[in-house]
Coordinates of C-alpha atoms and ligand atoms in Angstrom, one line a residue:
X10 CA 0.0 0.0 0.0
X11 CA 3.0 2.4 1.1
X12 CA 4.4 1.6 -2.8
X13 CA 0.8 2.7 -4.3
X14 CA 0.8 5.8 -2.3
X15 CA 4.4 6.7 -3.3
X16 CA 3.4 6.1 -6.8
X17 CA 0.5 8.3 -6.4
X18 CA 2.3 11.6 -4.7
X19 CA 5.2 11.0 -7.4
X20 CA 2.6 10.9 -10.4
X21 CA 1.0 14.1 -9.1
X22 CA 4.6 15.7 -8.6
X23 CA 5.5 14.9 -11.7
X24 CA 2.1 16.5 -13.7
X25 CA 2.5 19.9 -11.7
X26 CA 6.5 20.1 -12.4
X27 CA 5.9 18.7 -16.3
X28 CA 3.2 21.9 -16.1
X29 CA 5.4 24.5 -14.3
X30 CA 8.2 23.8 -16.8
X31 CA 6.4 23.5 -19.8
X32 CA 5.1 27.2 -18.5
X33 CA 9.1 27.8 -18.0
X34 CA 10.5 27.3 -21.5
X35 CA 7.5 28.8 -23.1
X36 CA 7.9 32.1 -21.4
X37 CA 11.8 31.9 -21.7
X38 CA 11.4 31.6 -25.3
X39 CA 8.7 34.7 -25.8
X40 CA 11.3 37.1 -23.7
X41 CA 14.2 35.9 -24.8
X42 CA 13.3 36.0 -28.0
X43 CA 10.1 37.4 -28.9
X44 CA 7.9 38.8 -30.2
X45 CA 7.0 36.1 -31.5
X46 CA 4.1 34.3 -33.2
X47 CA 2.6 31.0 -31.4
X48 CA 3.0 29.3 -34.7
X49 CA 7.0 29.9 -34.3
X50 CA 6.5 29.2 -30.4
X51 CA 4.9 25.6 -31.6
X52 CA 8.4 25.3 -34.0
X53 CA 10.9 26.6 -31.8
X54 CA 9.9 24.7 -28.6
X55 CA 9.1 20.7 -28.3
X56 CA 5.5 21.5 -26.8
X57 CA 2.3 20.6 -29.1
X58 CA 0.2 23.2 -30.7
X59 CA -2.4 23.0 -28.3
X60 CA -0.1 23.3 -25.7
X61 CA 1.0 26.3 -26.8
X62 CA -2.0 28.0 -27.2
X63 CA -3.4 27.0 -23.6
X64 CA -0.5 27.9 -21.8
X65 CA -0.3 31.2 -24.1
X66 CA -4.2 31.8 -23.2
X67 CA -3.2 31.4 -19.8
X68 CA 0.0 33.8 -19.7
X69 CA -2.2 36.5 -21.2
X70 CA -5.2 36.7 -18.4
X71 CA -2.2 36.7 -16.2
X72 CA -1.3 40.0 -18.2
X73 CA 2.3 38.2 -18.5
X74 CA 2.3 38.2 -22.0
X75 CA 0.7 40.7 -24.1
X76 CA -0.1 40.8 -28.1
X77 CA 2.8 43.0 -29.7
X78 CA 1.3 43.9 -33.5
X79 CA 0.9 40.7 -36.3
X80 CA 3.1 39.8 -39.2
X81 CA 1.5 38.4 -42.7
X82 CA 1.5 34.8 -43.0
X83 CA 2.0 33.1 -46.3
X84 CA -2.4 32.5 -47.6
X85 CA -3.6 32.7 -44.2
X86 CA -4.5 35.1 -41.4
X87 CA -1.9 37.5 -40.5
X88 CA -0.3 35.4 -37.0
X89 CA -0.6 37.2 -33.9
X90 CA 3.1 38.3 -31.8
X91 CA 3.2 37.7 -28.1
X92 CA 5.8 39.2 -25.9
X93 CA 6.7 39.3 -22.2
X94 CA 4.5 42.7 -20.9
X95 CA 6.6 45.4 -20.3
X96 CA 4.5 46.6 -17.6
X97 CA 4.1 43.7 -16.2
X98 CA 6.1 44.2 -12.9
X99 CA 9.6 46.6 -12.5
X100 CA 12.8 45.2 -11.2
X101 CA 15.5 46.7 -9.5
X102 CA 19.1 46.2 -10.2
X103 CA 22.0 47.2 -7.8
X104 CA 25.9 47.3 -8.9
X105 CA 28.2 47.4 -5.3
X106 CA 31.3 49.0 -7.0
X107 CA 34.5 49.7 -5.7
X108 CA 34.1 53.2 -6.6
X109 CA 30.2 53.4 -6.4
X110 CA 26.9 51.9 -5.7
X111 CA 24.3 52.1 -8.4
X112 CA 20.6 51.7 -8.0
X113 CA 18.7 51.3 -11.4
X114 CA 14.7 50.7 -11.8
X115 CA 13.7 48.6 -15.1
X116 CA 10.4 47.4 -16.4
X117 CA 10.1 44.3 -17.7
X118 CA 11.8 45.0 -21.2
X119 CA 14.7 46.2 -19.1
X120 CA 14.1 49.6 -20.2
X121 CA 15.9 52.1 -17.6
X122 CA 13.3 54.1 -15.9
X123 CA 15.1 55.4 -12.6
X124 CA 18.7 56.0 -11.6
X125 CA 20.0 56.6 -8.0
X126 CA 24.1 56.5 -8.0
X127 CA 26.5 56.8 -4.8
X128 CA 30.0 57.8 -4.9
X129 CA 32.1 55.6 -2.3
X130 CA 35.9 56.1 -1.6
X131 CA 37.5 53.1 -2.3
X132 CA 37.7 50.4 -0.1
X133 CA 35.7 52.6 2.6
X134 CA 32.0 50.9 2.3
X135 CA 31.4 49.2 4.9
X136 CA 28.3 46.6 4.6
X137 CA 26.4 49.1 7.2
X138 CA 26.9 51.7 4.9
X139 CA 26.1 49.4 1.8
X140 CA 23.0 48.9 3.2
X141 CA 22.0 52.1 3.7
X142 CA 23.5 53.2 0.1
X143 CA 20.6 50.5 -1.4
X144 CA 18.0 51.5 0.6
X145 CA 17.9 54.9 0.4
X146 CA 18.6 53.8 -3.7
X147 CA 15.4 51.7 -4.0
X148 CA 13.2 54.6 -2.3
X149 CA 14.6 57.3 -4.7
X150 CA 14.2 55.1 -7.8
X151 CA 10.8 54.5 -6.7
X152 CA 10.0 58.1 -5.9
X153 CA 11.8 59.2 -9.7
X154 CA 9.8 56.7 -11.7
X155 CA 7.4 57.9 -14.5
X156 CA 3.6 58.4 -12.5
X157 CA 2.0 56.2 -15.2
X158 CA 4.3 53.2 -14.3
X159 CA 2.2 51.6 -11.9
X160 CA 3.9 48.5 -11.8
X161 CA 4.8 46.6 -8.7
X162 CA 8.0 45.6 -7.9
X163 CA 9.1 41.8 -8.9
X164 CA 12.4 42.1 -6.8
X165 CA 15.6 43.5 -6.2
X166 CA 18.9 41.9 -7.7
X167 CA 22.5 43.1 -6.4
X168 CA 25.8 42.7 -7.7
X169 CA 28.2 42.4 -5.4
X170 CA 32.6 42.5 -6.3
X171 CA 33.4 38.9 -4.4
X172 CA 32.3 35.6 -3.7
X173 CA 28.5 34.9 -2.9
X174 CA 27.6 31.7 -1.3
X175 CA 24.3 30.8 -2.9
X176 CA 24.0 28.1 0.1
X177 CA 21.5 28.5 2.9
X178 CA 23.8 31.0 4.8
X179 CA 24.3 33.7 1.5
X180 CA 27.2 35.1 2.6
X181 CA 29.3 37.7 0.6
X182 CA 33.1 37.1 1.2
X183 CA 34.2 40.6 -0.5
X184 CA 37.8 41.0 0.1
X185 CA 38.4 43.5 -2.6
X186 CA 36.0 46.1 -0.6
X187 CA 38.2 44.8 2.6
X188 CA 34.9 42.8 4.1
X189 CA 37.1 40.0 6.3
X190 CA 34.8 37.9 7.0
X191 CA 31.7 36.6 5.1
X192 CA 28.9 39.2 5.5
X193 CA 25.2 37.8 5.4
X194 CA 24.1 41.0 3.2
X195 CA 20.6 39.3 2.2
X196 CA 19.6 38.8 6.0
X197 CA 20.8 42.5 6.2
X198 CA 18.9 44.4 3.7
X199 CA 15.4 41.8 4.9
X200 CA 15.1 44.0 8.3
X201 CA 14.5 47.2 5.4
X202 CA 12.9 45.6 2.8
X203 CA 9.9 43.5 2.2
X204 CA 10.7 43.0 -1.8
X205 CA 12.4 39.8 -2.7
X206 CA 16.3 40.2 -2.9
X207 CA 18.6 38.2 -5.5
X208 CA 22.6 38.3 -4.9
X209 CA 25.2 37.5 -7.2
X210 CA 28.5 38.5 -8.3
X211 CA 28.8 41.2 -10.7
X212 CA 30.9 39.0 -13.4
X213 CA 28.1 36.4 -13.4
X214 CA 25.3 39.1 -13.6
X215 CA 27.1 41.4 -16.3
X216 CA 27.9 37.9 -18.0
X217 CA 24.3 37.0 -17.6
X218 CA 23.3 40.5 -19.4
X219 CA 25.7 40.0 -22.4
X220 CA 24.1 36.6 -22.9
X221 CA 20.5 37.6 -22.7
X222 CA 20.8 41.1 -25.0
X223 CA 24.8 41.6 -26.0
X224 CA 27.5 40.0 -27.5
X225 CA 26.4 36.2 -26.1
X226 CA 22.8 35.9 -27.7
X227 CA 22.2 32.7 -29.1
X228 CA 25.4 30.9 -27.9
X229 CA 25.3 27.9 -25.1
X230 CA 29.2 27.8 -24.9
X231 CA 30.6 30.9 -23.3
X232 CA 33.1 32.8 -21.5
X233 CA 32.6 36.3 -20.5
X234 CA 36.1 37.4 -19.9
X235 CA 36.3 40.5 -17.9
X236 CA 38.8 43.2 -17.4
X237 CA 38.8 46.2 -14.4
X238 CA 40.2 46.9 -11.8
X239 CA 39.7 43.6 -10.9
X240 CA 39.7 40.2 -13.1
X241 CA 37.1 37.9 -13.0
X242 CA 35.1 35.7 -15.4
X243 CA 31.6 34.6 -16.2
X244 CA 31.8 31.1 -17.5
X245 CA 28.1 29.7 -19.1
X246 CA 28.3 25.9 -20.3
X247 CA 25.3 24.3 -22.2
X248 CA 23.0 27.5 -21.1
X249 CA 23.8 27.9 -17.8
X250 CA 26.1 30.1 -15.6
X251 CA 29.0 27.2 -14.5
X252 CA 29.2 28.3 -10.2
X253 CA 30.7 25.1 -9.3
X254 CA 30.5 23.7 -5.8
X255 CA 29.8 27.2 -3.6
X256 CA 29.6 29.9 -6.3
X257 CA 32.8 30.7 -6.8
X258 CA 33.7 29.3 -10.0
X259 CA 35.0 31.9 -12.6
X260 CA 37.9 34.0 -10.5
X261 CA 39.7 33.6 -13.3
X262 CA 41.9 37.1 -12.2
X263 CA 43.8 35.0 -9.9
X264 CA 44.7 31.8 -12.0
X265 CA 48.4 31.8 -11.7
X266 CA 50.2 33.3 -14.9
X267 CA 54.1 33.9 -13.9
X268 CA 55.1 31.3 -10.9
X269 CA 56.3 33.1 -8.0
X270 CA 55.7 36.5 -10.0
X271 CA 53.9 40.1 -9.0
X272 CA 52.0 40.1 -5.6
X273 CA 48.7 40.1 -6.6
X274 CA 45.9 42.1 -4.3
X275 CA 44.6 38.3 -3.0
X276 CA 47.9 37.6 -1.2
X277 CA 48.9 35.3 -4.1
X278 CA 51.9 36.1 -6.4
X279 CA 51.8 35.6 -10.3
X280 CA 47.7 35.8 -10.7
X281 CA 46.9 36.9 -13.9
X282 CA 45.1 40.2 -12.3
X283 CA 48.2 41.5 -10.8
X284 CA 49.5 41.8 -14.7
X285 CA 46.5 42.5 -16.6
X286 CA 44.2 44.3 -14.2
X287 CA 44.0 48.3 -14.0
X288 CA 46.1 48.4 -11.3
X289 CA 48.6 45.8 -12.7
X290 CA 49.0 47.7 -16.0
X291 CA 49.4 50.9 -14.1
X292 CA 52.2 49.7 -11.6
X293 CA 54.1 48.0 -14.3
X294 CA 54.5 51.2 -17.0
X295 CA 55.6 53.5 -14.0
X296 CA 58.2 50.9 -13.3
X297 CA 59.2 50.8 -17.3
X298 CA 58.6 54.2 -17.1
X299 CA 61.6 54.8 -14.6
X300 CA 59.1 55.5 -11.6
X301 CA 56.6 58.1 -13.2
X302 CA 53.1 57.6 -13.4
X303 CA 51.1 57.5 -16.0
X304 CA 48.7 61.0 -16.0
X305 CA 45.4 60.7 -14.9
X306 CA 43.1 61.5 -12.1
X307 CA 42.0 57.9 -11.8
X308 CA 42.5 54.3 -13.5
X309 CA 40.2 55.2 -16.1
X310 CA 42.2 58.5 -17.4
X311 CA 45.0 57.0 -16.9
X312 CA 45.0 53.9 -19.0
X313 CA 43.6 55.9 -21.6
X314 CA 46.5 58.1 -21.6
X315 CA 49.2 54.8 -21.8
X316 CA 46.8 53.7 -24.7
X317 CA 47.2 57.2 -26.0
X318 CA 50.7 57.4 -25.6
X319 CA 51.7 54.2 -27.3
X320 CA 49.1 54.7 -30.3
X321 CA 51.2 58.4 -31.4
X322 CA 54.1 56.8 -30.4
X323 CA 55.3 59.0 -27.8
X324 CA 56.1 56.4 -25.1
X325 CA 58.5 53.2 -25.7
X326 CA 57.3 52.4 -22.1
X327 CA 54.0 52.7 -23.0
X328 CA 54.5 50.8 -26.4
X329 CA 56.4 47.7 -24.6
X330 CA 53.8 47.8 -21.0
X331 CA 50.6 47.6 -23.5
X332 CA 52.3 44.8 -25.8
X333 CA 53.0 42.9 -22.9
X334 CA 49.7 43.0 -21.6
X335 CA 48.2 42.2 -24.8
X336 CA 50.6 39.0 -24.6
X337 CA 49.4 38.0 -21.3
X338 CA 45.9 38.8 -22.0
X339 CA 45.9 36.4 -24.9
X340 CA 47.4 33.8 -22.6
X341 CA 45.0 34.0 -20.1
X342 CA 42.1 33.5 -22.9
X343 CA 44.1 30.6 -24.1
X344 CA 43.7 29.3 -20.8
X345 CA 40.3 29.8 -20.9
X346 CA 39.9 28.0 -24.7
X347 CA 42.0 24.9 -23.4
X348 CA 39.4 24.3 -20.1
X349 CA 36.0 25.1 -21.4
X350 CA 36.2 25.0 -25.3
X351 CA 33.6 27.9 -25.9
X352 CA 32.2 28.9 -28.7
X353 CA 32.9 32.6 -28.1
X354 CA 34.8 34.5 -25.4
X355 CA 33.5 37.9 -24.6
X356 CA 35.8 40.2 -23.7
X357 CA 34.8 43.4 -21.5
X358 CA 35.0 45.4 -18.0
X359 CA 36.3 49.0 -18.7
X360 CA 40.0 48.0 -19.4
X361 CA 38.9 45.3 -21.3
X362 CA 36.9 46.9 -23.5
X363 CA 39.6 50.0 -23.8
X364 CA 42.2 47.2 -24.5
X365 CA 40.3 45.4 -26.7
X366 CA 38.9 48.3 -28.7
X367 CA 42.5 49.0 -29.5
X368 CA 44.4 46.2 -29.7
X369 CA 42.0 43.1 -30.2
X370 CA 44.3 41.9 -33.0
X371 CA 47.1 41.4 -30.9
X372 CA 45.0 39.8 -28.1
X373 CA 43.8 37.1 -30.7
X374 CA 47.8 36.6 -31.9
X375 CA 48.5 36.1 -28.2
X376 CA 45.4 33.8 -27.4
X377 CA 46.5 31.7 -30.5
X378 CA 49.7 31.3 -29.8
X379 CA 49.1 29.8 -26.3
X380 CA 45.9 27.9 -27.4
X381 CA 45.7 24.3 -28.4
X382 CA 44.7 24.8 -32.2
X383 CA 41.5 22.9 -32.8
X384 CA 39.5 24.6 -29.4
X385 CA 41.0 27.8 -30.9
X386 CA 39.6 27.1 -34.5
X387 CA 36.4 27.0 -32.7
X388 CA 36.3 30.0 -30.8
X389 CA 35.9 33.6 -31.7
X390 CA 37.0 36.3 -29.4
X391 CA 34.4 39.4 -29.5
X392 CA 33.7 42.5 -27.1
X393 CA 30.9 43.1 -25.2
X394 CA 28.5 45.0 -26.7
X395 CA 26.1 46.6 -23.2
X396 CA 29.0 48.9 -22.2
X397 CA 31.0 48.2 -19.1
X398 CA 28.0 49.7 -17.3
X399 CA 26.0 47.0 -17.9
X400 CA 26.2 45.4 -14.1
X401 CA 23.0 47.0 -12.5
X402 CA 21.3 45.6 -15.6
X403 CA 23.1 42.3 -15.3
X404 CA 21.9 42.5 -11.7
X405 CA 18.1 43.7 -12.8
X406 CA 18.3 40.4 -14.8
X407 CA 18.3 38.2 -11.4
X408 CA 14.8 38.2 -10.0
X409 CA 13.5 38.3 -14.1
X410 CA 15.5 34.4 -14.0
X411 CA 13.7 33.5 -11.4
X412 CA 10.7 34.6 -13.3
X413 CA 10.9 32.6 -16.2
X414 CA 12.5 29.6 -14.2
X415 CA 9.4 29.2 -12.7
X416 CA 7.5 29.4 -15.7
X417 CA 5.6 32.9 -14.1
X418 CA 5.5 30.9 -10.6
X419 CA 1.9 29.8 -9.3
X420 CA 1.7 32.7 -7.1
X421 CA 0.5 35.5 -8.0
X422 CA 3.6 38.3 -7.9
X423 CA 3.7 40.0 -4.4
X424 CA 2.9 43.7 -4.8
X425 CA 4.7 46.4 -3.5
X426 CA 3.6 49.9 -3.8
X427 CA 5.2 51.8 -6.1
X428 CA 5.8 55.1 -4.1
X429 CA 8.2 54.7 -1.0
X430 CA 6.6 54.0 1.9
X431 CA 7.1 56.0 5.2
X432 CA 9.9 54.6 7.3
X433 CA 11.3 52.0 5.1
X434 CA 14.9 53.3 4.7
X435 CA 14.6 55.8 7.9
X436 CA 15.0 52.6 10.1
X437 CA 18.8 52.1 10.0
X438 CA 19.8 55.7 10.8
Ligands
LIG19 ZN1 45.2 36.9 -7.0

């Protein structure tokens, strides 16, 4: 009797999870890459006909989807396209910089509607401070978006620069903003907050915008390489973001590159950040440069000046610092091409994309010398298209995954008013 009852729960398990993610890769397909017509839907995922149009009939008295104009059909009715509603809900997306923290509102379409930014001096925020930084961030966002955008919130998503644990604990071992030990930011923020809250770190989320709307759409086989002040890397096999056995999978920046070589800022000598990262590049042409700096008032202006340098020719120590790092660049991707075999490597972060929009050629030359040959025929080496301020948006897209992971959920979206309510943010102080 205990073995029919088994069967029983099991059977009934198994209709409502075969439902919820039928729901899931129907609703992943219409935002990812919608509009589109249920006809196409029917094509482009394995469900029936008929399942498409119930569960499409059922996403749009949800107000989920919504029609989005028709297209002409060959002989037939003009077909019908269906996207995710815009309006559906808003989502917040938070980028914890080392310089800054950034507090962006998006509907559904990820269309920016708000903006609330916080200058930090570096390595001063503490996670008290943090806190307060998002929370006062999410009230002015709120307070700044357009009066006919009634939307509720779906949740907040924050990108943090260190390790998140996504086990039950959540904590945020940050030791580039000089957080010791692991700080449980999620339990933090609850006592200010009633909106859901996603974490992450901000490689996986800017990775996780570049695959949804950049340089990534449409590959399964990825690697979004990036390049700041720090290094890190966003690595997506068959689909999905690779996190490995606690999340931190993907610190590329401190894979070793020169045994025993420069310190690096993780205590480690040789990583490939202490070469190739902002701080790397900018230590090693004052050294060639016989102990004067590069001009600048910060990272930014200054590697922009070395690049400048080196393109008019003014600067052998510019010249040799930036064809170096081009070398070790280009190893460091062919370390990449040798463990994971992608299809594409996106290269990006603010030095990134400054090296690469100058010297991508010499990357490549570098990435195929070290390479083995046949994963390098296979790859191609691109930029990332969304900017290098792409993180709150990366961030934004962590409560939308959840979203279409649950195929719209069974529960009805919590709402939360759109105007700030008295006392939320005033609390901490
Ligand atoms: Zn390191």
């Amino acid at each position: 009797m205990e073995m029919w009852g088994r069967t029983v729960i099991s059977t009934r398990a198994t209709v409502k999870d075969m439902r919820r993610s039928n729901r899931s890769v129907l609703l992943s397909k219409i935002y990812l890459d919608g509009p589109l017509s249920r006809q196409e839907l029917t094509q482009l995922t394995s469900l029936s006909a008929a399942s498409v149009s119930t569960l499409v009939a059922e996403f749009l008295e949800e107000g989920l989807v919504e029609e989005a104009g028709s297209v002409e059909s060959d002989g037939g009715r003009p077909r019908v396209l269906l996207r995710v509603a815009p309006g559906f809900s808003n989502v917040i997306g938070v980028d914890v910089g080392e310089t800054r923290v950034t507090v962006e509102l998006f509907d559904m379409s990820m269309a920016a509607l708000a903006k609330a930014d916080y200058p930090i001096e570096r390595a001063s925020l503490t996670p008290e401070m943090m806190i307060r930084h998002v929370l006062d961030g999410i009230n002015a966002v709120q307070a700044q978006a357009p009066l006919d955008s009634e939307a509720s919130i779906l949740g907040i998503g924050i990108a943090v620069p260190g390790v998140v644990d996504q086990g039950e604990d959540g904590l945020v071992h940050a030791q580039s903003l000089g957080w010791g030990e692991g700080v449980a930011l999620r339990a933090m923020l609850r006592e200010g907050t009633k909106i859901p809250i996603h974490i992450d770190n901000g490689a996986k989320t800017l990775g996780q915008a570049e695959m949804w709307f950049g340089a990534g759409r449409g590959a399964q086989h990825a690697v979004i390489a990036l390049v700041g002040s720090g290094v890190g890397a966003s690595v997506v096999a068959g689909g999905a973001s690779y996190r490995g056995a606690r999340s931190s999978a993907g610190e590329w920046g401190h894979t070793t590159i020169v045994y025993g070589g420069r310190l690096c800022r993780c205590g480690a000598r040789g990583c490939l950040e202490a070469y190739v990262g902002a701080e790397g590049i900018l230590d090693r042409y004052r050294e060639a440069n016989r102990g004067r700096a590069a001009e600048g008032v910060d990272e930014e202006s200054a590697l922009a000046s070395i690049l400048a340098e080196a393109e008019d020719g003014s600067s052998k120590a510019a010249e040799t610092v930036l064809t170096e790092t081009a070398g070790y660049l280009g190893a460091g991707i062919a370390t990449l091409v040798n463990l994971f075999n992608p299809e594409r490597i996106i290269l990006g972060g603010w030095a990134g994309l400054a090296l690469g929009g100058r010297r991508l050629a010499e990357i490549r030359a570098a990435a195929a010398e070290h390479a083995l040959r046949r994963p390098f025929e296979q790859v191609s080496i691109e930029l990332c298209q969304l900017g290098p301020d792409a993180v709150a948006l990366g961030a934004a897209t962590l409560p939308v995954a959840q979203l279409l992971a649950e195929g719209g959920g069974t529960r009805r979206h919590i709402t939360h008013p759109v105007r700030p309510r008295p006392g939320i943010a005033g609390r901490e102080r």
